[in-house]
PDB file of C-alpha atoms in Angstrom:
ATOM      1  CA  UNK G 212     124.800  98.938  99.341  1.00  0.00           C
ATOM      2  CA  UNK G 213     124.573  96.352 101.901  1.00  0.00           C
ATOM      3  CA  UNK G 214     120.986  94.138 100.997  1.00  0.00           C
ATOM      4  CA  UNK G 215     118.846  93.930 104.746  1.00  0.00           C
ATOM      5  CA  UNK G 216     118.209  90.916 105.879  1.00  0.00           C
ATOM      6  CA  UNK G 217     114.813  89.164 105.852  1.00  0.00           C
ATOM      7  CA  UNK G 218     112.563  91.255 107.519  1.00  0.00           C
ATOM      8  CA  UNK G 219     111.504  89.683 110.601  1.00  0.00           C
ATOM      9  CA  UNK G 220     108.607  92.529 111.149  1.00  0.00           C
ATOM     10  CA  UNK G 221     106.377  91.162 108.778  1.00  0.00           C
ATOM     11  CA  UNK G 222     103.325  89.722 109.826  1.00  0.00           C
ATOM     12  CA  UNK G 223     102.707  86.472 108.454  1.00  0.00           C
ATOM     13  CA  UNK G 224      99.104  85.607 108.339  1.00  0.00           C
ATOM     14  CA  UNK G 225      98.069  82.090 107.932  1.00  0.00           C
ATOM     15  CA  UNK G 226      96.051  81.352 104.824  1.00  0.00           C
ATOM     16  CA  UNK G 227      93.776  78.374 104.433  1.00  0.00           C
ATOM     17  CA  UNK G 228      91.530  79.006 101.156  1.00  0.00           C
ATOM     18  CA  UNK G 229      88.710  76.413 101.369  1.00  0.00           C
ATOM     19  CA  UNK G 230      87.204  75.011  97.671  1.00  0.00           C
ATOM     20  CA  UNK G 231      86.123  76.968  95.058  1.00  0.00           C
ATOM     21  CA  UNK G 232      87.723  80.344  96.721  1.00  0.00           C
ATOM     22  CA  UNK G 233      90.390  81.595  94.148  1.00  0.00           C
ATOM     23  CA  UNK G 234      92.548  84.532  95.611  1.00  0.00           C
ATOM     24  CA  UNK G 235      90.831  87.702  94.287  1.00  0.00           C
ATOM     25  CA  UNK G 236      93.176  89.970  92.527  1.00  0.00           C
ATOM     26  CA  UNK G 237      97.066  90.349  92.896  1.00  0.00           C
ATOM     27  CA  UNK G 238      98.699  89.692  96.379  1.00  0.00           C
ATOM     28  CA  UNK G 239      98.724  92.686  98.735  1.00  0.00           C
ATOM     29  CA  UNK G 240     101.873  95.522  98.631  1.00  0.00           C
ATOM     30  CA  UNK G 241     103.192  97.513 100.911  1.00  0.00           C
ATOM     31  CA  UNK G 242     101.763 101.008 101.688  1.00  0.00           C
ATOM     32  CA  UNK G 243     102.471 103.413  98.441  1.00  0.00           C
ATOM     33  CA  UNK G 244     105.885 104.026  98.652  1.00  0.00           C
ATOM     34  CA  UNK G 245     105.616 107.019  95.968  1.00  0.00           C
ATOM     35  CA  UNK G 246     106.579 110.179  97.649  1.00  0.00           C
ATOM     36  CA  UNK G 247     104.041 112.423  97.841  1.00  0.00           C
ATOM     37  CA  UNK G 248     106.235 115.868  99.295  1.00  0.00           C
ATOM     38  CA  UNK G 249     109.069 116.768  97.664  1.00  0.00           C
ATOM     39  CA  UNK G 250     111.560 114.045  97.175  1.00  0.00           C
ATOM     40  CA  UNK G 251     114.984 115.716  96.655  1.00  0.00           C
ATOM     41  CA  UNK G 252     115.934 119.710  98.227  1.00  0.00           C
ATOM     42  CA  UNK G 253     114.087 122.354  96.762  1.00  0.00           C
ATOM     43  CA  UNK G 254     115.643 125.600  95.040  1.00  0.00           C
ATOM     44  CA  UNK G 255     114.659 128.879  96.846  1.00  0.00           C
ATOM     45  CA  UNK G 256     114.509 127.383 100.188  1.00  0.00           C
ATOM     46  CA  UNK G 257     116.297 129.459 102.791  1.00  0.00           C
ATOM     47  CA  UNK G 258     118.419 127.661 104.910  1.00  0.00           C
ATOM     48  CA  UNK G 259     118.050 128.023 108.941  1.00  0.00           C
ATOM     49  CA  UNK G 260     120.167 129.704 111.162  1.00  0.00           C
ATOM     50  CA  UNK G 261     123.454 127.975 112.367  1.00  0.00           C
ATOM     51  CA  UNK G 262     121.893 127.233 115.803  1.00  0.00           C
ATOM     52  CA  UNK G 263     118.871 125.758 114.360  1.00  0.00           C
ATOM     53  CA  UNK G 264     120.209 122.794 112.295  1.00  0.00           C
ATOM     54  CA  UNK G 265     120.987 119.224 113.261  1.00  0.00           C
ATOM     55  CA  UNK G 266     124.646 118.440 113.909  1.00  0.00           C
ATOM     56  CA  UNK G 267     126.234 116.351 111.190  1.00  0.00           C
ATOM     57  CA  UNK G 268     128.841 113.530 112.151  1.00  0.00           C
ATOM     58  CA  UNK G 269     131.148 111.431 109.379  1.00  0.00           C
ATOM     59  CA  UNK G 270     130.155 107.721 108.406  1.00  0.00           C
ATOM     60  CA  UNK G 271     132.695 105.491 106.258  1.00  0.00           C
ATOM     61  CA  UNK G 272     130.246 104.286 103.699  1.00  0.00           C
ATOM     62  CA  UNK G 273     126.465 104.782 102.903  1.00  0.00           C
ATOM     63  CA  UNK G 274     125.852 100.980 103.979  1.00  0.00           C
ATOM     64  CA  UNK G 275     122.423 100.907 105.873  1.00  0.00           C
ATOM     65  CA  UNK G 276     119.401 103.335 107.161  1.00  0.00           C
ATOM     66  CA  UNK G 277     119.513 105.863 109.656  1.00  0.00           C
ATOM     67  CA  UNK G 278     116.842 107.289 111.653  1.00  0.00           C
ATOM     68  CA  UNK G 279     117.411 110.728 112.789  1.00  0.00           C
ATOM     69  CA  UNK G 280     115.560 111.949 115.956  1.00  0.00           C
ATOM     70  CA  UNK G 281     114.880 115.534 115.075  1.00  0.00           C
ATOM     71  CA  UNK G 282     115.206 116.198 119.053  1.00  0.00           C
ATOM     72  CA  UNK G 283     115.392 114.589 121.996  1.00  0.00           C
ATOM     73  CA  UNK G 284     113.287 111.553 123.038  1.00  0.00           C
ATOM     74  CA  UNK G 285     111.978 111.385 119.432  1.00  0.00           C
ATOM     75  CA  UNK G 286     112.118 107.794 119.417  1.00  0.00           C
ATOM     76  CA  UNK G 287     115.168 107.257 117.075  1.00  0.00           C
ATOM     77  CA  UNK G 288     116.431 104.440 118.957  1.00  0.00           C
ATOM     78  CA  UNK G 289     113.034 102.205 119.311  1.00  0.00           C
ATOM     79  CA  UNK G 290     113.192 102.616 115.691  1.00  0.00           C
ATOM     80  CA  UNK G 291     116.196 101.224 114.928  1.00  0.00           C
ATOM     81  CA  UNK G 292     115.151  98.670 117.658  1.00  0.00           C
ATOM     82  CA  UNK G 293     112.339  97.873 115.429  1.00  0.00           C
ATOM     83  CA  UNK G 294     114.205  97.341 111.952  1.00  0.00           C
ATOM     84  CA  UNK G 295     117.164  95.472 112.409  1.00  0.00           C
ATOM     85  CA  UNK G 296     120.452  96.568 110.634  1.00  0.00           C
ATOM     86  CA  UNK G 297     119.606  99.824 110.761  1.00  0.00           C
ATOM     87  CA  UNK G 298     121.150 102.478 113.229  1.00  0.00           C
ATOM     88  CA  UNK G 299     120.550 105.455 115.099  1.00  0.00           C
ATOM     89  CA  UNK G 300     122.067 109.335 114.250  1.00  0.00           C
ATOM     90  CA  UNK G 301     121.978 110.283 117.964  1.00  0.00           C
ATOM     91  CA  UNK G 302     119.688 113.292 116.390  1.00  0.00           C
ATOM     92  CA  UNK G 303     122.522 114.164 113.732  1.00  0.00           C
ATOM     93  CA  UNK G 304     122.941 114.137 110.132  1.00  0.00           C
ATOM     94  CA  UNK G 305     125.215 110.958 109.173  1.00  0.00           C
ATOM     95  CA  UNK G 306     126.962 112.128 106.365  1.00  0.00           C
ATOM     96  CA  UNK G 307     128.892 109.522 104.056  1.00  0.00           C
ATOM     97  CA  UNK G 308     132.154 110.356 101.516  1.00  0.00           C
ATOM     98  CA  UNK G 309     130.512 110.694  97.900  1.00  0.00           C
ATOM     99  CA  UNK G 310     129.476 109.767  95.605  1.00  0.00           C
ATOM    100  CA  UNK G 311     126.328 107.899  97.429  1.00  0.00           C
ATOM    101  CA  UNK G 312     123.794 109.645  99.447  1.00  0.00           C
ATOM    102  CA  UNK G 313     122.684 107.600 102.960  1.00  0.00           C
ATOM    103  CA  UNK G 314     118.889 106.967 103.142  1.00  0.00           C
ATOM    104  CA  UNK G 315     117.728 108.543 106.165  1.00  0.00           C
ATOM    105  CA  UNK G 316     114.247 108.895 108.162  1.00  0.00           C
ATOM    106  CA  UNK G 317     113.656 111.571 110.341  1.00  0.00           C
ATOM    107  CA  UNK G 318     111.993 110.580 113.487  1.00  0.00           C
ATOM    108  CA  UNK G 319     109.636 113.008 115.968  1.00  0.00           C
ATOM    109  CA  UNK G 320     107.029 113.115 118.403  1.00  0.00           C
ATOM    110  CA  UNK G 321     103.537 114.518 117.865  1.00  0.00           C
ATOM    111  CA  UNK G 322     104.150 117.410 120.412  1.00  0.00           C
ATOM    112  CA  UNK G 323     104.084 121.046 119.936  1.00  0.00           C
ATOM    113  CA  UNK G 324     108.106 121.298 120.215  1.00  0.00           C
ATOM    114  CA  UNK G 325     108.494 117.688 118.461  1.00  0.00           C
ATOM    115  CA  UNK G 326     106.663 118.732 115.216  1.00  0.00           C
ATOM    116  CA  UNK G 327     108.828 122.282 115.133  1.00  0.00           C
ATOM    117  CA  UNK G 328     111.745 120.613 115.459  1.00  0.00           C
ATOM    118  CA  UNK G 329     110.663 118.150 112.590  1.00  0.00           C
ATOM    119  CA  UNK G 330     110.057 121.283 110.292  1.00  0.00           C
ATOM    120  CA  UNK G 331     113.403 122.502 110.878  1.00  0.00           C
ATOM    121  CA  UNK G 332     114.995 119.603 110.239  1.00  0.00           C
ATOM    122  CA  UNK G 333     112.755 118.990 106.581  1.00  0.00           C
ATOM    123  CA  UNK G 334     113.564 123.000 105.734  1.00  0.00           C
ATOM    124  CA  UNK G 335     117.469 122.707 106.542  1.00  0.00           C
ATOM    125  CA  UNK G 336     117.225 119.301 103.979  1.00  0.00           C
ATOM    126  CA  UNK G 337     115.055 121.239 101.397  1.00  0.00           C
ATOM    127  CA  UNK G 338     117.527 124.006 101.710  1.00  0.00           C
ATOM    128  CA  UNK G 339     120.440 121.731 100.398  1.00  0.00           C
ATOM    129  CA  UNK G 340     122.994 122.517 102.846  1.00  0.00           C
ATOM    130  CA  UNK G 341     122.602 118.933 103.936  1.00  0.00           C
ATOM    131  CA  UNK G 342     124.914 117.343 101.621  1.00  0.00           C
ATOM    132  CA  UNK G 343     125.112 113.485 101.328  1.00  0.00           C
ATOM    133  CA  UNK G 344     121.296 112.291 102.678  1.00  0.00           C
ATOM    134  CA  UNK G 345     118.238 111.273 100.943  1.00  0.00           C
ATOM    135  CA  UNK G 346     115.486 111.795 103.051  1.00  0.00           C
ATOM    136  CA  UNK G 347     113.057 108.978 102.341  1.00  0.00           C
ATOM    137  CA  UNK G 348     110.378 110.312 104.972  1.00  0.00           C
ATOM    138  CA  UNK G 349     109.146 111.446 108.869  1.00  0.00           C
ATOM    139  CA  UNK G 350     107.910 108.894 111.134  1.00  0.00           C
ATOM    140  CA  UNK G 351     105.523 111.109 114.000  1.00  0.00           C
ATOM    141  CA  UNK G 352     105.592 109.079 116.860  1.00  0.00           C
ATOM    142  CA  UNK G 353     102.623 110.042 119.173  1.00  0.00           C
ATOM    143  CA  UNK G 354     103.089 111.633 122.528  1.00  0.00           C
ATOM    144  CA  UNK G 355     100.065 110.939 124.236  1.00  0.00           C
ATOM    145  CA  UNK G 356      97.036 108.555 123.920  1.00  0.00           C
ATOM    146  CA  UNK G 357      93.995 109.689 121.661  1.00  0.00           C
ATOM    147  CA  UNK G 358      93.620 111.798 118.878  1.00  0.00           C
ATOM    148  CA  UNK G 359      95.641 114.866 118.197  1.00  0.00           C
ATOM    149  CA  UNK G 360      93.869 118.060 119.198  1.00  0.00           C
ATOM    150  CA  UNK G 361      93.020 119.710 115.815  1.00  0.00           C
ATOM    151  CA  UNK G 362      96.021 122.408 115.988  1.00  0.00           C
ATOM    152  CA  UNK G 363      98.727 119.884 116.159  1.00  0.00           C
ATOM    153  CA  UNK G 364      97.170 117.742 113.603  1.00  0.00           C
ATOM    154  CA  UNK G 365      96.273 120.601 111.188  1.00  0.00           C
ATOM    155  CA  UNK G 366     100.348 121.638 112.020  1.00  0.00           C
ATOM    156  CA  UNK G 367     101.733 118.092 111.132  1.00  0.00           C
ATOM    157  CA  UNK G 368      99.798 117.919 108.025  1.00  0.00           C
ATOM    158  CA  UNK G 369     101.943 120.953 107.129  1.00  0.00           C
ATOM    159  CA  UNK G 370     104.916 119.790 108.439  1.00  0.00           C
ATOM    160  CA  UNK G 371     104.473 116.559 106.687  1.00  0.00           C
ATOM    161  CA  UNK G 372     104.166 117.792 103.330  1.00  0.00           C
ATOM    162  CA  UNK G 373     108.042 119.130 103.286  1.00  0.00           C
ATOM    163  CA  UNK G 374     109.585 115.647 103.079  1.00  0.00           C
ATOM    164  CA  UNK G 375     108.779 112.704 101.056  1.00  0.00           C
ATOM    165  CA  UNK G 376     106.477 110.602 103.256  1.00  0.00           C
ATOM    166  CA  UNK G 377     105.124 110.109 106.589  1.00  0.00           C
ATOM    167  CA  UNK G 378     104.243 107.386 108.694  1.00  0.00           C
ATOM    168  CA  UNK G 379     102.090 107.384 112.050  1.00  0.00           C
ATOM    169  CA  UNK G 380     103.520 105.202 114.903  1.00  0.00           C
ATOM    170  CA  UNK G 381     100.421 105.340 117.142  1.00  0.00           C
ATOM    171  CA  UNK G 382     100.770 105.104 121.190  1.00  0.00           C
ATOM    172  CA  UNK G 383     101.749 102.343 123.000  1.00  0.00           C
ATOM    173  CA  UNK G 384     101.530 101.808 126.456  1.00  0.00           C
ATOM    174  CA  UNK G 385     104.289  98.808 126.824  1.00  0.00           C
ATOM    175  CA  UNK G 386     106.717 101.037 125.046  1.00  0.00           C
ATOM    176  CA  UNK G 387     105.776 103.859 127.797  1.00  0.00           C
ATOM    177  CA  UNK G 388     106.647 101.470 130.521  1.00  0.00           C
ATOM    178  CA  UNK G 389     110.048 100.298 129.097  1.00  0.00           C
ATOM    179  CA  UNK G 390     109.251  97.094 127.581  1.00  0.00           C
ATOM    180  CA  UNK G 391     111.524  96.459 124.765  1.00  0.00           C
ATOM    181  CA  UNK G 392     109.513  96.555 121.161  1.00  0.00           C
ATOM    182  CA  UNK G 393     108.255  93.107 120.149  1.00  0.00           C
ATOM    183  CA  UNK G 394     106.418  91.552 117.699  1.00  0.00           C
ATOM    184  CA  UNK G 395     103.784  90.785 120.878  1.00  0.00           C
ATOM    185  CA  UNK G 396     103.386  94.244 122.038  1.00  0.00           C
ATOM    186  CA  UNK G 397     103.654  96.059 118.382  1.00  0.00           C
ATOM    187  CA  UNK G 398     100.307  96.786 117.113  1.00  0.00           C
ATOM    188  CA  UNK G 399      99.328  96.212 113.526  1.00  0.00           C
ATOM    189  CA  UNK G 400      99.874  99.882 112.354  1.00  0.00           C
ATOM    190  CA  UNK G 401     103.791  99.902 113.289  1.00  0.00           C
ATOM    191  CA  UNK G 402     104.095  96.362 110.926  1.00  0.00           C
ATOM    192  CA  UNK G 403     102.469  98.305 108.175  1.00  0.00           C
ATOM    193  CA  UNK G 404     104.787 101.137 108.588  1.00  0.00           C
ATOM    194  CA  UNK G 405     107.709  99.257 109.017  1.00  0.00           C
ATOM    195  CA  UNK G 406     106.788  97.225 106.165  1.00  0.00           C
ATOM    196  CA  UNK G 407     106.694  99.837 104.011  1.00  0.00           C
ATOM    197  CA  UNK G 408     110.125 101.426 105.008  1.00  0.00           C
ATOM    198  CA  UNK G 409     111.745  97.896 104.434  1.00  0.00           C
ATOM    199  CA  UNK G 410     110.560  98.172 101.129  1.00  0.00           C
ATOM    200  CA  UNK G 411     112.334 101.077 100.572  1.00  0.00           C
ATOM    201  CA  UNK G 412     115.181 100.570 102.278  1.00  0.00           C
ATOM    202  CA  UNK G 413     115.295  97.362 100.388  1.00  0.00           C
ATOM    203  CA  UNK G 414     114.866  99.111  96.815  1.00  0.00           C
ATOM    204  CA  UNK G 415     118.451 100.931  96.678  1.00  0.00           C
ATOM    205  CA  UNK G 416     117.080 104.017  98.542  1.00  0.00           C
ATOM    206  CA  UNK G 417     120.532 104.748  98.164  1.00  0.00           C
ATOM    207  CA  UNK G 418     120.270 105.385  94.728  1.00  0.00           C
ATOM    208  CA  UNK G 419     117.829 108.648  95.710  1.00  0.00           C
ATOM    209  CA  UNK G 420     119.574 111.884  93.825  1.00  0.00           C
ATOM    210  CA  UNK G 421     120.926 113.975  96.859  1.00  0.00           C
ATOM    211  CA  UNK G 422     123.572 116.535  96.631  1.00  0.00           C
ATOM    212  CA  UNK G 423     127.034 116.343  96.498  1.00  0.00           C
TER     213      UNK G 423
END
């Protein structure tokens, strides 16, 4: 698999110890990067109908990460705008030749309609009729400014625990008004999840099991 280049998302913060101030413990990681759903497809899941799965489309080699928008407008492509060297399904499953599994994270909004269409999408992978993915997560990109009213957030703590991991990409005004991402307008919460998605993209997510 293709190594990513240095990740030009991290936010380097200027240290200046003064005298007689050792650095307290070891330097700070990433976000834990254990999965805490299930990490591979699940036995006894029943797959979706036809007409509610993902489209799947051919890629020549499992060389990078893809972020699947589980609908439309999920933000798929301001995440791969974020991460360089990584690409965009166009909200389909990219499905390599085997032996190796593409890493993949499944992208949706924090919507009623976004957050069904995300458990769709994590029951047709748990079913294992998605062959050739490892799903390393779901990034919920909010919809709206403010908290989530209780329903959806009691709902994406269910959908959430079908996949791997999640990550929270909070609202952001610039982004609403079609400035590009940049380190300038990206708040400190999208560096910490990126961060932590580089790391696994970084650490052979290829090598995930996934069927074949």
């Amino acid at each position: 698999m293709t190594q990513p280049q240095q990740n030009p998302w991290t936010r380097q913060q200027p240290q200046e110890p003064g005298p007689q101030q050792p650095q307290q413990g070891p330097p700070e990681q990433p976000a834990d990067l254990t999965p805490r759903g299930p990490a591979t497809p699940q036995h006894g899941v029943p797959a979706p109908a036809e007409d509610q799965r993902l489209p799947k489309f051919a890629i020549p080699a499992a060389d990078t990460l893809w972020w699947v928008g589980v609908h439309g407008g999920a933000g798929e492509t301001t995440m791969s705008q974020l991460l360089p060297g990584t690409r965009a399904a166009g909200h389909r499953w990219p499905i390599p030749p085997p032996p190796v599994p593409t890493p993949v994270v499944l992208v949706a909004r924090t919507h009623g309609s976004g957050l069904r269409a995300a458990q769709r999408a994590a029951i047709e992978w748990a079913s294992g009729v998605v062959q050739g993915v490892a799903v390393l997560g779901l990034v919920l990109i909010a919809d709206a400014p403010g908290r989530l009213p209780r329903v959806l957030d009691d709902f994406a703590d269910i959908v959430g625990g079908g996949v791997p991991r999640v990550w929270d990409i909070p609202w952001i005004e610039e982004w609403r008004r079609g400035e590009d991402p940049t380190p300038d307008n990206t708040p400190d919460e999208v560096f910490e999840v990126l961060e932590s998605i580089y790391a696994l993209r970084a650490s052979n997510p290829a090598g995930y099991p996934a069927p074949y």
